[in-house]
Amino acid sequence: MSNMRTRNLIAAIVLLFLCAGYAYLTAHLPTRAIENTTQPSFFPWVITFCLAVLSLFLLAQGLLPIVSTKTPAGVDVPAKRLVFGLILSIAYLIALPILGFAGANIPLFAGLMMLYGERRPIWIIGGSVLISLFVFYLFREGFQILLPAGILDGIL
Amino acid sequence: MNPDIIDGFTQASQFETIIAVAAGCFIGLIVGMIPGLTISTGIIIVLPLTFVLEPEISIALLLGLYVSGMTGGSFSAILLNIPGTPSASATAIDGNPMAKKGEAGRALGIAITASFIGGLFSFLCLFFIAPILAEIALKFQSPDLFSLVFFGLTIICSFAAQSLVKGLLSAVIGLAIVTVGQDPMMGTARFTFDQVNLISGIHFLTALIGLFAIPQLVDNLADVLRGKSGNAGAANIKSVLPKLSDLKLMRLPITIGAPIGSFLGILPGAGGPIAAFISYDYTKKLSKNPEEFGNGSPQGIAAPESANNAVTGGALIPMMTLGIPGDPVTAILIGALLIHGLAPGPLLFIENGEFAYGIIFSFFWANIFNIIIAFIGLRFLVKVLVIPQTLLMPTIAILCVIGSYALRNNFFDVYVMFGFGMLGLIMRWLDIPIVPLLLAMVLGRQLEEHLRVSLIASKDDVSVFFTSPFSLFFLCLAAASVFWSLWVEHKSKQKQQSQASP
């Protein structure tokens, strides 16, 4: 079985499970006692039906060689870097409400610079601090977008 | 003359609007020429600005970026053989060989001029066709509007995906996401899990930022690791103004490219790359010197460039008159209008005629400033290509976060954006296109509303969709687009099989 067919098969199975979950939630949507009208669950049922049919088609494409199965070019990034990027992003999302935009953007920027191959410490520190603060002040003061400063609120 | 036309021109010619158009063109040229940054990414970067600017100014900024982004893509295609945008892929075929012959300036000049003429042609199409189409669209009833939106979605799926099933799956996932939040008819909360943040639904701009920006950042990381870059600063750019002989040679490709681009722009989902390759192909077939194509032919540069810029005006026609976006950029434009309480569609010309014509004339100014800034600033602009990715990519990442936060001043949207980024990566792995999902998120509420209103009015009689001539026409077009897509898929399978068995 080709690589793409395996992917189609996995996707179809996951989608069928999601479809079942969506159908369950749709079945439990509140109903309205208004005559001659469609219920709030009407459109989600249409979607459930379409999703189920299309997922079954995808399942068939995974099981049978009925369509072109050219595998798309993969992302050629070492797994270590992808994991580092993912951890960095999750840490950033957790820290963002606490540290605010300026405080959280600086380490994110520095981490991303390292991820993209920058190794010079002065560039990393200088670039991350200057650009992060510049962007923060540009949007907060220049464009009046209320970007929270988190725990640095009194300082910035 | 319609007074809205004069008012619209006045509005588009205000000092602030002109400055916004010029700024948009400047940013667009830079974004377009940097390989790995698409026009969508450029628009995402400036998106937070549009929340605070006046609607006419923010739309002018976005239009400038849209038009110039198309032109900017050709710069890196010509100088580095790396198309800055997918629409400039065809330009690289002849642009780069010409640059290698030491005629980079000539190639760039031809590209800029062809882009300008293509853009201007599409402005005329927009100016003359949009009001007529809006007038026709005013006659549409709910069943017609449902069928129109349905057709828009099917044609997007047909163009966007190699597999129709995957295109439709993407759209259906988008429609499922749209059902989160209040039901458009009765206001009943659906799939909100008692989360206050979900009551108003998931904003498609948040989804768009995640779906486009995060996979792009990962892609660019792969490019950086592969060492895919070039030195545009070393290019030999002498005179950029095209000579009379070149202008004569450009007549045929522009005559082909501009109408093809404008027409394909009107079709949702077709977009710049398809228009560029079709016009390149036709020009090659009709040219007196087809053997020159691929070796630095001026016609090979002018054809795709006039076509991809003509797409911009064409794409604005369904967006403005029917509220149907043809690509992610016009989807963002719809978002920018909605944020300011302006709903694109036929009523835009009736209720806000001045504003509608203001958009059209801003598009005209965008084409004018595009050529001016491109010619004057070319030597400076190409230096941008040497900006290190180690600074550029983190900057884009933080701008995306700010963009998703600023939409509703809510951290929740940042998390949603990140979630959509992951979804974008998974969809790419599965070869499922993201554009149908995005456009389904834009059109989903309309689709549901028109479907339910039609059924309520007809007392659940589905024949209402087949008895109205407009509705029937759109449903036939939808069926045709599905069959066409299946036929293309079948051909592709046959080709693959014939290649596999020699």
XYZ file of C-alpha atoms in Angstrom:
658
model
C 0.000 0.000 0.000
C 1.411 3.411 -0.955
C 2.301 6.006 1.650
C -0.544 8.290 0.576
C -3.103 5.501 0.773
C -2.021 4.754 4.350
C -2.423 8.438 5.206
C -5.866 8.484 3.582
C -6.867 5.449 5.586
C -5.742 7.004 8.887
C -7.470 10.283 8.030
C -10.695 8.523 7.082
C -10.819 6.568 10.346
C -10.099 9.697 12.429
C -12.720 11.651 10.489
C -15.323 8.933 10.980
C -14.717 9.083 14.744
C -14.968 12.873 14.662
C -18.145 12.571 12.626
C -19.619 10.233 15.236
C -18.708 12.706 17.987
C -20.207 15.586 16.020
C -23.383 13.583 15.428
C -23.629 12.810 19.160
C -23.320 16.502 20.041
C -25.804 17.443 17.310
C -28.332 14.978 18.672
C -28.097 16.707 22.043
C -28.595 20.251 20.756
C -31.606 22.060 22.243
C -34.817 22.101 20.225
C -37.130 25.073 19.753
C -40.897 24.749 19.961
C -41.634 27.064 17.026
C -43.893 25.818 14.247
C -42.872 25.735 10.573
C -39.233 26.326 11.190
C -35.973 24.407 11.008
C -34.299 23.402 14.239
C -30.774 24.591 15.257
C -29.617 21.012 14.676
C -30.766 21.022 11.032
C -27.576 22.303 9.417
C -25.239 20.262 11.681
C -27.157 17.136 10.564
C -26.573 18.088 6.917
C -22.872 18.497 7.707
C -22.773 15.191 9.592
C -24.229 13.418 6.571
C -21.775 15.063 4.144
C -18.820 14.410 6.448
C -19.770 10.749 6.839
C -20.183 10.213 3.087
C -16.923 11.981 2.230
C -15.034 10.128 4.971
C -16.293 6.840 3.524
C -15.084 7.929 0.074
C -11.691 8.713 1.604
C -11.721 5.334 3.311
C -12.359 3.732 -0.074
C -9.458 5.721 -1.537
C -7.278 4.377 1.257
C -8.333 0.789 0.705
C -8.546 0.698 -3.099
C -6.217 2.134 -5.761
C -9.008 4.175 -7.361
C -7.423 7.626 -7.522
C -4.014 9.204 -8.004
C -1.920 8.484 -4.896
C 0.975 10.859 -5.384
C 2.422 11.651 -1.958
C 2.996 15.374 -1.332
C 6.531 16.551 -0.607
C 7.083 16.267 3.139
C 8.467 18.939 5.436
C 12.189 18.359 5.408
C 12.939 19.488 8.967
C 14.768 17.324 11.533
C 12.421 15.994 14.214
C 14.550 17.561 16.965
C 13.933 21.025 15.594
C 10.221 20.414 15.166
C 9.949 19.208 18.767
C 11.949 22.216 19.961
C 9.633 24.520 17.984
C 6.543 22.829 19.421
C 7.799 23.021 23.025
C 8.793 26.652 22.512
C 5.328 27.487 21.161
C 3.496 25.720 23.989
C 5.709 27.390 26.621
C 5.005 30.726 24.937
C 1.244 30.179 24.939
C 1.334 29.331 28.652
C 3.568 32.294 29.511
C 1.765 34.855 27.338
C -1.074 35.833 29.730
C 1.390 36.031 32.641
C 4.347 37.775 31.022
C 2.359 39.811 28.527
C 3.400 40.468 24.952
C 6.741 42.163 25.566
C 7.903 39.701 28.211
C 6.842 36.576 26.332
C 7.833 37.722 22.850
C 11.503 38.221 23.748
C 12.229 34.571 24.636
C 10.020 33.375 21.759
C 11.938 35.574 19.334
C 15.285 34.385 20.703
C 14.184 30.754 20.547
C 12.976 31.117 16.972
C 16.224 32.820 15.956
C 18.102 29.818 17.306
C 15.686 27.473 15.581
C 16.351 29.188 12.254
C 20.076 28.713 12.744
C 21.324 31.896 14.406
C 24.245 31.106 16.718
C 25.758 34.523 17.557
C 24.691 35.391 21.157
C 24.861 39.165 20.645
C 22.599 38.946 17.588
C 20.175 36.696 19.419
C 19.967 38.906 22.521
C 20.039 42.202 20.625
C 17.636 41.091 17.898
C 15.094 39.520 20.217
C 15.012 42.412 22.718
C 15.070 45.272 20.215
C 12.627 43.884 17.657
C 10.187 42.506 20.258
C 10.080 45.816 22.119
C 9.887 47.807 18.896
C 6.899 45.774 17.666
C 5.256 45.972 21.113
C 5.517 49.758 21.325
C 4.639 50.222 17.661
C 1.314 48.470 18.128
C 0.550 49.671 21.643
C 1.556 53.314 21.339
C 1.553 53.823 17.576
C -1.581 51.940 16.617
C -3.336 52.064 20.003
C -3.885 48.301 20.177
C -4.150 47.349 23.838
C -1.436 44.727 24.151
C -1.208 43.523 27.773
C 2.214 43.847 29.373
C 1.472 41.186 32.036
C 3.719 41.289 35.087
C 5.832 43.942 33.369
C 2.885 46.349 33.340
C 4.447 48.841 35.754
C 7.814 48.767 34.005
C 6.835 49.047 30.343
C -23.089 60.211 -14.226
C -23.801 58.248 -11.060
C -22.902 60.622 -8.167
C -21.484 57.650 -6.251
C -18.750 57.340 -8.876
C -17.590 60.921 -8.270
C -17.891 60.552 -4.496
C -16.033 57.253 -4.644
C -13.237 58.798 -6.673
C -13.016 61.688 -4.209
C -12.928 59.266 -1.299
C -10.199 57.157 -2.909
C -8.186 60.265 -3.754
C -8.061 61.644 -0.193
C -4.543 62.215 1.094
C -4.771 59.516 3.822
C -6.199 56.946 1.415
C -3.517 57.631 -1.169
C -0.803 57.311 1.484
C -2.356 54.005 2.609
C -2.395 52.714 -0.987
C 1.238 53.747 -1.474
C 2.257 52.155 1.843
C 0.384 48.994 0.880
C 2.168 48.907 -2.493
C 5.538 49.366 -0.821
C 4.892 46.566 1.688
C 3.361 44.402 -1.049
C 6.400 44.663 -3.293
C 8.660 43.677 -0.389
C 6.426 40.831 0.802
C 5.885 39.570 -2.728
C 9.543 39.426 -3.569
C 10.668 37.580 -0.432
C 10.507 33.871 -1.250
C 8.425 32.058 1.333
C 6.231 35.044 2.111
C 2.947 34.957 0.244
C 0.567 37.857 -0.206
C -1.681 36.241 2.410
C 1.165 36.370 4.926
C 1.777 40.012 4.063
C -1.859 40.820 4.655
C -1.805 38.890 7.937
C 1.146 41.053 9.033
C -0.722 44.322 8.454
C -4.074 42.931 9.593
C -3.953 44.419 13.127
C -3.633 47.864 11.555
C -6.904 47.460 9.735
C -8.757 47.117 13.046
C -7.823 50.644 14.056
C -7.861 52.437 10.697
C -10.933 53.848 8.970
C -12.534 51.264 6.625
C -11.659 53.087 3.390
C -8.059 53.535 4.533
C -7.615 49.939 5.684
C -9.104 48.574 2.447
C -6.827 50.892 0.444
C -3.811 49.553 2.343
C -4.842 45.947 1.717
C -5.547 46.585 -1.969
C -2.130 48.182 -2.452
C -0.557 45.153 -0.819
C -2.608 42.748 -2.929
C -1.743 44.377 -6.262
C 1.940 44.959 -5.535
C 2.397 41.562 -3.930
C 1.633 40.027 -7.325
C 4.252 42.205 -9.022
C 6.825 41.733 -6.251
C 6.685 37.984 -6.724
C 8.227 38.377 -10.157
C 11.337 40.155 -8.797
C 12.752 37.139 -6.997
C 11.511 34.853 -9.777
C 13.594 36.844 -12.258
C 16.619 37.549 -10.073
C 16.883 34.326 -8.069
C 14.764 31.846 -10.044
C 12.747 31.477 -6.804
C 9.181 32.777 -7.300
C 8.250 35.127 -4.471
C 4.616 34.053 -4.812
C 3.073 30.981 -6.513
C 1.624 33.309 -9.168
C 5.131 34.246 -10.308
C 6.201 30.651 -11.015
C 5.563 31.003 -14.748
C 7.510 34.290 -14.846
C 10.679 32.507 -13.708
C 10.691 30.314 -16.841
C 11.813 33.205 -19.061
C 12.624 35.897 -16.517
C 15.580 34.142 -14.957
C 17.253 33.123 -18.244
C 16.998 36.767 -19.365
C 18.570 37.916 -16.078
C 21.361 35.373 -16.532
C 22.099 36.934 -19.921
C 22.835 40.173 -18.053
C 19.439 41.714 -18.817
C 17.874 41.604 -15.350
C 16.748 45.234 -15.612
C 15.032 44.582 -18.934
C 13.238 41.527 -17.544
C 12.067 43.428 -14.467
C 10.917 46.358 -16.591
C 8.842 44.072 -18.799
C 7.346 42.360 -15.742
C 6.423 45.659 -14.076
C 4.895 47.124 -17.242
C 2.926 43.973 -18.047
C 1.665 43.832 -14.446
C 0.528 47.427 -14.693
C -1.394 46.936 -17.926
C -2.935 43.678 -16.687
C -3.996 45.390 -13.466
C -5.431 48.358 -15.325
C -7.432 46.080 -17.619
C -8.886 44.289 -14.604
C -9.734 47.683 -13.064
C -11.842 48.433 -16.149
C -13.539 45.029 -15.829
C -14.213 45.726 -12.154
C -15.519 49.212 -12.867
C -17.913 48.149 -15.623
C -18.926 44.614 -14.601
C -19.278 44.931 -10.809
C -22.207 47.408 -10.764
C -24.091 45.408 -13.428
C -23.538 42.141 -11.576
C -24.615 43.785 -8.317
C -27.833 44.928 -9.970
C -28.559 41.408 -11.215
C -27.682 39.970 -7.797
C -30.294 42.230 -6.185
C -32.956 40.076 -7.822
C -31.675 36.947 -6.107
C -33.948 35.298 -3.536
C -32.809 33.001 -0.730
C -32.812 29.795 -2.871
C -30.718 31.589 -5.526
C -28.287 32.854 -2.914
C -27.983 29.390 -1.391
C -27.231 27.864 -4.795
C -24.769 30.653 -5.580
C -22.834 30.114 -2.346
C -23.006 26.366 -2.911
C -21.588 26.819 -6.423
C -18.857 29.081 -5.015
C -17.841 26.359 -2.581
C -17.865 23.520 -5.124
C -15.787 25.435 -7.651
C -13.269 26.366 -4.946
C -13.014 22.672 -4.029
C -12.586 21.744 -7.694
C -9.735 24.164 -8.260
C -7.991 23.874 -4.921
C -7.545 20.137 -4.657
C -6.136 17.380 -6.830
C -8.737 15.123 -5.248
C -12.320 16.397 -5.242
C -13.133 14.308 -2.162
C -10.361 16.022 -0.215
C -11.418 19.461 -1.414
C -15.003 18.802 -0.340
C -13.846 17.311 2.970
C -11.891 20.462 3.656
C -14.973 22.588 2.942
C -17.218 20.398 5.117
C -14.742 20.630 8.022
C -14.876 24.415 7.567
C -18.678 24.325 7.641
C -18.598 22.211 10.807
C -16.326 24.785 12.467
C -18.756 27.554 11.498
C -21.565 25.828 13.400
C -19.707 26.537 16.643
C -21.375 29.510 18.322
C -24.816 31.003 18.011
C -27.210 29.605 15.452
C -27.805 32.361 12.838
C -31.583 31.992 12.851
C -32.534 31.636 16.528
C -29.405 32.480 18.445
C -29.233 29.053 20.107
C -25.750 28.225 21.388
C -24.284 25.233 19.546
C -21.134 23.256 20.416
C -19.945 25.960 22.823
C -19.283 23.608 25.789
C -20.346 26.474 28.117
C -17.323 28.483 26.991
C -18.070 32.208 26.808
C -15.332 32.644 24.191
C -17.086 30.254 21.825
C -20.510 31.921 21.874
C -19.587 34.346 19.112
C -17.974 31.501 17.176
C -14.496 31.105 15.766
C -13.445 34.086 13.685
C -12.194 33.070 10.265
C -9.361 35.592 10.397
C -7.966 33.804 13.460
C -8.222 30.540 11.548
C -6.618 32.088 8.498
C -3.595 33.357 10.426
C -2.966 29.921 11.894
C -3.687 27.952 8.729
C -1.376 30.026 6.557
C 1.318 31.411 8.805
C 2.352 28.391 10.887
C 2.810 25.921 7.993
C 4.667 28.708 6.184
C 7.043 29.217 9.109
C 7.749 25.467 9.103
C 8.276 25.496 5.323
C 10.676 28.403 5.572
C 12.584 26.579 8.290
C 13.019 23.694 5.840
C 14.234 26.155 3.176
C 16.722 27.727 5.583
C 18.083 24.310 6.534
C 18.422 23.403 2.858
C 20.303 26.673 2.323
C 17.803 27.768 -0.329
C 18.663 31.422 -0.806
C 20.326 33.646 -3.343
C 22.169 36.868 -3.798
C 19.960 39.369 -5.554
C 22.251 42.219 -4.662
C 24.724 40.946 -7.225
C 22.183 41.161 -10.072
C 23.055 43.433 -12.938
C 20.202 45.952 -13.007
C 20.823 48.704 -15.526
C 17.930 50.367 -17.328
C 14.517 49.119 -16.200
C 12.301 51.127 -18.520
C 11.240 48.860 -21.400
C 12.292 49.864 -24.902
C 9.808 50.491 -27.697
C 10.755 47.179 -29.317
C 9.912 45.360 -26.083
C 6.604 47.206 -25.774
C 5.702 46.045 -29.286
C 6.563 42.465 -28.364
C 4.384 42.730 -25.272
C 1.193 43.464 -27.220
C 0.291 39.824 -27.918
C 0.974 38.382 -24.437
C -0.859 41.220 -22.723
C -3.832 40.889 -25.076
C -4.002 37.234 -24.050
C -2.964 37.507 -20.395
C -5.123 40.397 -19.202
C -8.528 38.962 -20.262
C -7.600 35.435 -19.135
C -6.461 36.754 -15.758
C -9.552 38.911 -15.282
C -11.877 36.042 -16.199
C -10.118 33.466 -14.015
C -10.021 35.997 -11.197
C -13.804 36.102 -11.238
C -13.970 32.313 -10.806
C -13.556 31.555 -7.100
C -10.508 29.433 -6.393
C -8.819 29.652 -9.807
C -6.279 32.305 -8.837
C -3.040 33.736 -10.183
C -0.915 30.617 -10.792
C -3.498 29.005 -13.101
C -4.057 32.260 -15.001
C -0.306 32.802 -15.389
C 0.377 29.325 -16.784
C -2.641 29.325 -19.124
C -1.721 32.693 -20.629
C 1.945 31.633 -20.915
C 0.866 28.509 -22.747
C -1.495 30.331 -25.134
C 1.077 33.044 -25.873
C 3.683 30.402 -26.675
C 1.261 28.691 -29.060
C 0.356 31.937 -30.828
C 3.819 33.484 -30.854
C 5.846 33.787 -34.074
C 8.914 32.656 -32.123
C 7.802 29.867 -29.784
C 11.345 28.444 -29.733
C 12.493 31.494 -27.734
C 10.228 30.551 -24.829
C 12.215 29.208 -21.911
C 15.350 31.023 -23.040
C 14.518 34.554 -21.920
C 11.639 35.564 -24.184
C 10.103 38.962 -23.311
C 6.702 37.543 -24.267
C 7.205 34.709 -21.787
C 7.543 37.291 -19.017
C 4.750 39.611 -20.113
C 2.094 36.897 -20.495
C 2.086 35.507 -16.930
C 2.694 38.894 -15.338
C -0.216 40.583 -17.097
C -2.410 37.589 -16.226
C -1.584 37.328 -12.531
C -2.106 41.032 -11.940
C -5.351 40.960 -13.895
C -6.569 38.289 -11.481
C -6.665 40.866 -8.673
C -9.394 43.021 -10.228
C -11.325 39.952 -11.360
C -11.288 38.495 -7.840
C -12.761 41.714 -6.456
C -15.854 41.370 -8.668
C -17.521 38.388 -6.900
C -16.220 39.626 -3.567
C -17.845 43.033 -3.876
C -21.021 42.113 -5.700
C -21.870 38.687 -4.288
C -19.850 38.570 -1.076
C -18.019 35.491 -2.367
C -14.253 35.512 -1.917
C -12.180 33.895 -4.645
C -9.010 33.473 -2.615
C -7.636 34.008 0.906
C -6.796 37.649 0.149
C -10.331 38.571 -0.823
C -11.533 36.570 2.201
C -9.417 38.869 4.378
C -10.849 41.883 2.571
C -14.341 40.623 3.419
C -13.205 40.218 7.036
C -11.839 43.755 7.090
C -15.149 45.081 5.739
C -17.230 43.074 8.217
C -15.150 44.341 11.142
C -16.251 47.836 10.153
C -19.889 46.779 9.814
C -19.894 46.758 6.014
C -21.258 43.604 4.403
C -19.986 42.994 0.866
C -22.692 41.981 -1.578
C -25.122 43.637 -3.974
C -26.438 45.945 -1.262
C -22.984 47.466 -0.873
C -23.553 49.368 -4.121
C -27.017 50.501 -3.026
C -26.440 51.351 0.622
C -22.774 52.395 0.438
C -22.308 53.256 -3.232
C -19.675 55.852 -2.453
C -17.689 53.321 -0.451
C -18.066 50.623 -3.133
C -16.749 52.933 -5.842
C -14.109 54.121 -3.391
C -12.796 50.547 -3.282
C -12.777 50.377 -7.078
C -10.837 53.640 -7.396
C -8.463 52.636 -4.603
C -7.734 49.609 -6.746
C -6.990 51.968 -9.643
C -4.576 53.972 -7.477
C -2.977 50.753 -6.293
C -2.057 49.937 -9.888
C -0.704 53.440 -10.472
C 1.436 53.421 -7.314
C 2.525 49.889 -8.014
C 4.258 50.885 -11.242
C 5.638 54.135 -9.793
C 7.129 52.554 -6.658
C 8.357 49.500 -8.542
C 10.228 51.548 -11.147
C 11.608 54.180 -8.785
C 12.447 51.923 -5.859
C 13.525 48.787 -7.706
C 17.237 49.008 -6.918
C 16.511 49.650 -3.240
C 13.700 47.074 -2.989
C 15.804 44.147 -4.210
C 18.200 44.725 -1.282
C 15.400 43.442 0.960
C 16.136 39.988 -0.383
C 19.279 39.898 1.772
C 17.387 40.319 5.094
C 18.335 37.259 7.172
C 15.564 34.734 7.692
C 16.700 34.469 11.324
C 15.230 37.935 11.923
C 12.393 37.854 9.419
C 10.657 34.658 10.494
C 10.513 35.374 14.261
C 9.170 38.855 13.428
C 6.397 37.307 11.343
C 5.633 34.864 14.173
C 5.103 37.608 16.758
C 3.090 39.697 14.289
C 0.789 36.716 13.762
C 0.239 36.404 17.502
C -0.492 40.126 17.801
C -2.843 39.910 14.796
C -4.879 37.082 16.289
C -5.022 38.769 19.717
C -5.951 42.206 18.380
C -9.002 40.892 16.544
C -11.063 40.663 19.750
C -8.462 41.535 22.439
C -8.601 37.966 23.625
C -5.882 35.424 24.446
C -8.305 32.656 23.533
C -7.974 33.636 19.873
C -4.198 33.193 20.113
C -4.723 29.605 21.265
C -7.271 29.046 18.516
C -4.791 30.430 15.973
C -2.151 27.999 17.186
C -4.667 25.123 17.010
C -5.464 26.017 13.409
C -1.741 26.115 12.671
C -1.476 22.502 13.833
C -4.558 21.642 11.784
C -2.905 23.260 8.748
C 0.178 21.082 9.181
C -1.928 17.920 9.525
C -3.964 18.848 6.448
C -0.794 19.399 4.471
C 0.486 15.975 5.529
C -2.776 14.481 4.296
C -2.682 16.524 1.072
C -5.988 18.192 1.991
C -6.144 21.786 0.739
C -6.735 24.517 3.313
C -8.335 27.129 1.036
C -11.772 25.382 0.845
C -11.853 25.146 4.657
C -11.113 28.812 4.997
C -13.621 29.934 2.401
C -16.252 27.615 3.876
C -15.713 29.437 7.152
C -16.383 32.731 5.359
C -19.459 31.475 3.513
C -20.816 28.930 5.996
C -23.222 31.164 7.895
C -24.660 32.551 4.654
C -25.086 29.030 3.319
C -26.972 27.894 6.430
C -29.079 31.019 6.609
C -30.172 30.908 2.960
C -30.833 27.164 3.126
C -33.005 27.455 6.205
C -34.849 30.572 5.041
C -35.577 28.878 1.697
C -36.913 25.762 3.378
C -39.029 27.707 5.844
C -40.515 29.847 3.051
C -41.235 26.823 0.861
C -42.514 24.712 3.783
C -39.694 22.187 3.428
C -40.182 21.795 -0.318
C -36.710 21.286 -1.830
C -38.014 21.798 -5.365
C -37.717 25.522 -4.678
C -34.021 25.196 -5.560
C -34.854 23.828 -9.014
C -37.821 25.989 -9.958
C -36.017 29.322 -9.709
C -34.004 29.896 -12.938
C -31.086 31.566 -11.144
C -30.881 28.795 -8.575
C -31.095 26.101 -11.231
C -28.368 27.849 -13.241
C -25.990 27.927 -10.242
C -26.745 24.322 -9.338
C -25.981 23.282 -12.935
C -22.692 25.190 -12.737
C -21.923 23.461 -9.423
C -22.619 20.072 -11.009
C -20.447 20.993 -14.012
C -17.548 22.004 -11.734
C -17.840 18.690 -9.855
C -17.864 16.639 -13.079
C -14.983 18.658 -14.508
C -12.967 18.034 -11.357
C -13.715 14.295 -11.494
C -12.662 14.207 -15.147
C -9.359 15.975 -14.368
C -8.762 13.543 -11.499
C -9.459 10.587 -13.773
C -7.003 11.935 -16.392
C -4.386 12.449 -13.701
C -4.801 8.846 -12.544
C -4.483 7.575 -16.133
C -1.324 9.647 -16.639
C 0.153 8.296 -13.431
C -0.606 4.735 -14.494
C 0.897 5.205 -17.951
C 4.061 6.638 -16.376
C 4.265 3.720 -13.954
C 4.012 1.086 -16.722
C 6.418 1.998 -19.580
